[in-house]
């Protein structure tokens, strides 16, 4: 059973910073990626940032590049998202994600989501 426990969401003013944390509880399995997605109201869930464990590649969505930083620790099974210079359009429910398997065949698991609201 894979469980992802998120924390760190909340209300922040534009230009502020916030860090989201995720702890992953699971049996020993091959981890393909650790990452964060978000879903704004009335929008589809979208990738925010993702770290590929095999080669250390990190992918960021264009809107968050240079503002957000993901730090994933495969051994500790944690993944944090450091968000700076937050904008109202960053308001969304943020979901921690783990893909178990390989790039050719994996299973995706999700956290329960944590709300981030950017507003003055």
PDB file of N, CA, C and O in Angstrom, residues 79-112:
ATOM      1  N   UNK A  79       9.697  14.404  -0.923  1.00  0.00           N
ATOM      2  CA  UNK A  79       9.820  15.349  -2.030  1.00  0.00           C
ATOM      3  C   UNK A  79       9.202  16.673  -1.593  1.00  0.00           C
ATOM      4  O   UNK A  79       8.050  16.722  -1.163  1.00  0.00           O
ATOM      5  N   UNK A  80       9.994  17.725  -1.652  1.00  0.00           N
ATOM      6  CA  UNK A  80       9.558  19.053  -1.260  1.00  0.00           C
ATOM      7  C   UNK A  80       9.465  19.947  -2.482  1.00  0.00           C
ATOM      8  O   UNK A  80      10.202  19.769  -3.460  1.00  0.00           O
ATOM      9  N   UNK A  81       8.587  20.927  -2.381  1.00  0.00           N
ATOM     10  CA  UNK A  81       8.450  21.921  -3.438  1.00  0.00           C
ATOM     11  C   UNK A  81       8.585  23.296  -2.792  1.00  0.00           C
ATOM     12  O   UNK A  81       7.731  23.699  -1.998  1.00  0.00           O
ATOM     13  N   UNK A  82       9.672  23.975  -3.123  1.00  0.00           N
ATOM     14  CA  UNK A  82       9.923  25.312  -2.598  1.00  0.00           C
ATOM     15  C   UNK A  82       9.409  26.317  -3.626  1.00  0.00           C
ATOM     16  O   UNK A  82       9.888  26.342  -4.761  1.00  0.00           O
ATOM     17  N   UNK A  83       8.463  27.143  -3.205  1.00  0.00           N
ATOM     18  CA  UNK A  83       7.804  28.068  -4.128  1.00  0.00           C
ATOM     19  C   UNK A  83       8.110  29.508  -3.710  1.00  0.00           C
ATOM     20  O   UNK A  83       7.820  29.898  -2.572  1.00  0.00           O
ATOM     21  N   UNK A  84       8.688  30.263  -4.614  1.00  0.00           N
ATOM     22  CA  UNK A  84       9.018  31.667  -4.368  1.00  0.00           C
ATOM     23  C   UNK A  84       8.276  32.554  -5.350  1.00  0.00           C
ATOM     24  O   UNK A  84       7.830  32.106  -6.413  1.00  0.00           O
ATOM     25  N   UNK A  85       8.171  33.821  -4.974  1.00  0.00           N
ATOM     26  CA  UNK A  85       7.519  34.812  -5.837  1.00  0.00           C
ATOM     27  C   UNK A  85       6.170  34.289  -6.339  1.00  0.00           C
ATOM     28  O   UNK A  85       5.875  34.309  -7.539  1.00  0.00           O
ATOM     29  N   UNK A  86       5.359  33.857  -5.406  1.00  0.00           N
ATOM     30  CA  UNK A  86       4.072  33.269  -5.768  1.00  0.00           C
ATOM     31  C   UNK A  86       3.144  34.297  -6.386  1.00  0.00           C
ATOM     32  O   UNK A  86       3.152  35.482  -6.013  1.00  0.00           O
ATOM     33  N   UNK A  87       2.343  33.816  -7.336  1.00  0.00           N
ATOM     34  CA  UNK A  87       1.409  34.666  -8.059  1.00  0.00           C
ATOM     35  C   UNK A  87      -0.010  34.137  -7.858  1.00  0.00           C
ATOM     36  O   UNK A  87      -0.196  32.944  -7.584  1.00  0.00           O
ATOM     37  N   UNK A  88      -1.007  34.995  -8.024  1.00  0.00           N
ATOM     38  CA  UNK A  88      -2.396  34.525  -7.876  1.00  0.00           C
ATOM     39  C   UNK A  88      -2.712  33.325  -8.767  1.00  0.00           C
ATOM     40  O   UNK A  88      -3.484  32.445  -8.369  1.00  0.00           O
ATOM     41  N   UNK A  89      -2.099  33.266  -9.931  1.00  0.00           N
ATOM     42  CA  UNK A  89      -2.368  32.144 -10.836  1.00  0.00           C
ATOM     43  C   UNK A  89      -1.750  30.831 -10.357  1.00  0.00           C
ATOM     44  O   UNK A  89      -1.993  29.778 -10.954  1.00  0.00           O
ATOM     45  N   UNK A  90      -0.961  30.884  -9.295  1.00  0.00           N
ATOM     46  CA  UNK A  90      -0.443  29.650  -8.700  1.00  0.00           C
ATOM     47  C   UNK A  90      -1.456  29.013  -7.749  1.00  0.00           C
ATOM     48  O   UNK A  90      -1.225  27.903  -7.239  1.00  0.00           O
ATOM     49  N   UNK A  91      -2.546  29.712  -7.496  1.00  0.00           N
ATOM     50  CA  UNK A  91      -3.578  29.170  -6.615  1.00  0.00           C
ATOM     51  C   UNK A  91      -4.124  27.871  -7.191  1.00  0.00           C
ATOM     52  O   UNK A  91      -4.554  27.818  -8.350  1.00  0.00           O
ATOM     53  N   UNK A  92      -4.083  26.821  -6.383  1.00  0.00           N
ATOM     54  CA  UNK A  92      -4.516  25.506  -6.851  1.00  0.00           C
ATOM     55  C   UNK A  92      -4.413  24.514  -5.690  1.00  0.00           C
ATOM     56  O   UNK A  92      -3.839  24.827  -4.644  1.00  0.00           O
ATOM     57  N   UNK A  93      -4.955  23.333  -5.914  1.00  0.00           N
ATOM     58  CA  UNK A  93      -4.678  22.209  -5.028  1.00  0.00           C
ATOM     59  C   UNK A  93      -3.444  21.507  -5.581  1.00  0.00           C
ATOM     60  O   UNK A  93      -3.400  21.159  -6.763  1.00  0.00           O
ATOM     61  N   UNK A  94      -2.447  21.333  -4.728  1.00  0.00           N
ATOM     62  CA  UNK A  94      -1.185  20.728  -5.140  1.00  0.00           C
ATOM     63  C   UNK A  94      -1.151  19.277  -4.668  1.00  0.00           C
ATOM     64  O   UNK A  94      -1.454  18.981  -3.505  1.00  0.00           O
ATOM     65  N   UNK A  95      -0.742  18.399  -5.578  1.00  0.00           N
ATOM     66  CA  UNK A  95      -0.724  16.967  -5.304  1.00  0.00           C
ATOM     67  C   UNK A  95       0.689  16.413  -5.427  1.00  0.00           C
ATOM     68  O   UNK A  95       1.371  16.633  -6.442  1.00  0.00           O
ATOM     69  N   UNK A  96       1.089  15.684  -4.430  1.00  0.00           N
ATOM     70  CA  UNK A  96       2.340  14.929  -4.488  1.00  0.00           C
ATOM     71  C   UNK A  96       2.107  13.679  -5.335  1.00  0.00           C
ATOM     72  O   UNK A  96       1.020  13.087  -5.302  1.00  0.00           O
ATOM     73  N   UNK A  97       3.127  13.292  -6.094  1.00  0.00           N
ATOM     74  CA  UNK A  97       2.968  12.147  -6.993  1.00  0.00           C
ATOM     75  C   UNK A  97       4.214  11.269  -6.983  1.00  0.00           C
ATOM     76  O   UNK A  97       5.334  11.772  -6.937  1.00  0.00           O
ATOM     77  N   UNK A  98       4.023   9.981  -6.995  1.00  0.00           N
ATOM     78  CA  UNK A  98       5.118   9.035  -7.166  1.00  0.00           C
ATOM     79  C   UNK A  98       4.745   8.067  -8.280  1.00  0.00           C
ATOM     80  O   UNK A  98       3.615   7.596  -8.353  1.00  0.00           O
ATOM     81  N   UNK A  99       5.686   7.842  -9.168  1.00  0.00           N
ATOM     82  CA  UNK A  99       5.497   6.838 -10.215  1.00  0.00           C
ATOM     83  C   UNK A  99       6.433   5.677  -9.878  1.00  0.00           C
ATOM     84  O   UNK A  99       7.649   5.866  -9.782  1.00  0.00           O
ATOM     85  N   UNK A 100       5.859   4.503  -9.718  1.00  0.00           N
ATOM     86  CA  UNK A 100       6.630   3.311  -9.363  1.00  0.00           C
ATOM     87  C   UNK A 100       6.730   2.415 -10.576  1.00  0.00           C
ATOM     88  O   UNK A 100       5.708   2.051 -11.178  1.00  0.00           O
ATOM     89  N   UNK A 101       7.945   2.040 -10.938  1.00  0.00           N
ATOM     90  CA  UNK A 101       8.172   1.200 -12.102  1.00  0.00           C
ATOM     91  C   UNK A 101       9.308   1.750 -12.922  1.00  0.00           C
ATOM     92  O   UNK A 101      10.306   2.205 -12.360  1.00  0.00           O
ATOM     93  N   UNK A 102       9.140   1.698 -14.230  1.00  0.00           N
ATOM     94  CA  UNK A 102      10.148   2.222 -15.142  1.00  0.00           C
ATOM     95  C   UNK A 102       9.480   3.190 -16.095  1.00  0.00           C
ATOM     96  O   UNK A 102       8.260   3.333 -16.104  1.00  0.00           O
ATOM     97  N   UNK A 103      10.262   3.833 -16.943  1.00  0.00           N
ATOM     98  CA  UNK A 103       9.703   4.791 -17.882  1.00  0.00           C
ATOM     99  C   UNK A 103       8.767   4.120 -18.872  1.00  0.00           C
ATOM    100  O   UNK A 103       7.947   4.778 -19.509  1.00  0.00           O
ATOM    101  N   UNK A 104       8.909   2.783 -19.041  1.00  0.00           N
ATOM    102  CA  UNK A 104       8.079   2.101 -20.012  1.00  0.00           C
ATOM    103  C   UNK A 104       6.818   1.526 -19.385  1.00  0.00           C
ATOM    104  O   UNK A 104       5.844   1.276 -20.080  1.00  0.00           O
ATOM    105  N   UNK A 105       6.832   1.329 -18.078  1.00  0.00           N
ATOM    106  CA  UNK A 105       5.667   0.772 -17.390  1.00  0.00           C
ATOM    107  C   UNK A 105       5.720   1.188 -15.933  1.00  0.00           C
ATOM    108  O   UNK A 105       6.602   0.750 -15.194  1.00  0.00           O
ATOM    109  N   UNK A 106       4.787   2.029 -15.540  1.00  0.00           N
ATOM    110  CA  UNK A 106       4.767   2.493 -14.157  1.00  0.00           C
ATOM    111  C   UNK A 106       3.330   2.647 -13.675  1.00  0.00           C
ATOM    112  O   UNK A 106       2.385   2.730 -14.449  1.00  0.00           O
ATOM    113  N   UNK A 107       3.217   2.709 -12.343  1.00  0.00           N
ATOM    114  CA  UNK A 107       1.943   2.971 -11.696  1.00  0.00           C
ATOM    115  C   UNK A 107       2.075   4.279 -10.932  1.00  0.00           C
ATOM    116  O   UNK A 107       3.072   4.495 -10.236  1.00  0.00           O
ATOM    117  N   UNK A 108       1.078   5.127 -11.069  1.00  0.00           N
ATOM    118  CA  UNK A 108       1.111   6.450 -10.460  1.00  0.00           C
ATOM    119  C   UNK A 108       0.255   6.471  -9.199  1.00  0.00           C
ATOM    120  O   UNK A 108      -0.863   5.957  -9.188  1.00  0.00           O
ATOM    121  N   UNK A 109       0.801   7.082  -8.149  1.00  0.00           N
ATOM    122  CA  UNK A 109       0.071   7.230  -6.885  1.00  0.00           C
ATOM    123  C   UNK A 109       0.042   8.703  -6.510  1.00  0.00           C
ATOM    124  O   UNK A 109       0.981   9.461  -6.800  1.00  0.00           O
ATOM    125  N   UNK A 110      -1.055   9.086  -5.810  1.00  0.00           N
ATOM    126  CA  UNK A 110      -1.276  10.493  -5.487  1.00  0.00           C
ATOM    127  C   UNK A 110      -1.513  10.716  -4.010  1.00  0.00           C
ATOM    128  O   UNK A 110      -2.085   9.860  -3.322  1.00  0.00           O
ATOM    129  N   UNK A 111      -1.106  11.901  -3.547  1.00  0.00           N
ATOM    130  CA  UNK A 111      -1.480  12.335  -2.223  1.00  0.00           C
ATOM    131  C   UNK A 111      -2.898  12.869  -2.236  1.00  0.00           C
ATOM    132  O   UNK A 111      -3.554  12.932  -3.274  1.00  0.00           O
ATOM    133  N   UNK A 112      -3.363  13.311  -1.070  1.00  0.00           N
ATOM    134  CA  UNK A 112      -4.737  13.783  -0.949  1.00  0.00           C
ATOM    135  C   UNK A 112      -4.892  15.218  -1.451  1.00  0.00           C
ATOM    136  O   UNK A 112      -6.015  15.680  -1.664  1.00  0.00           O
TER     137      UNK A 112
END
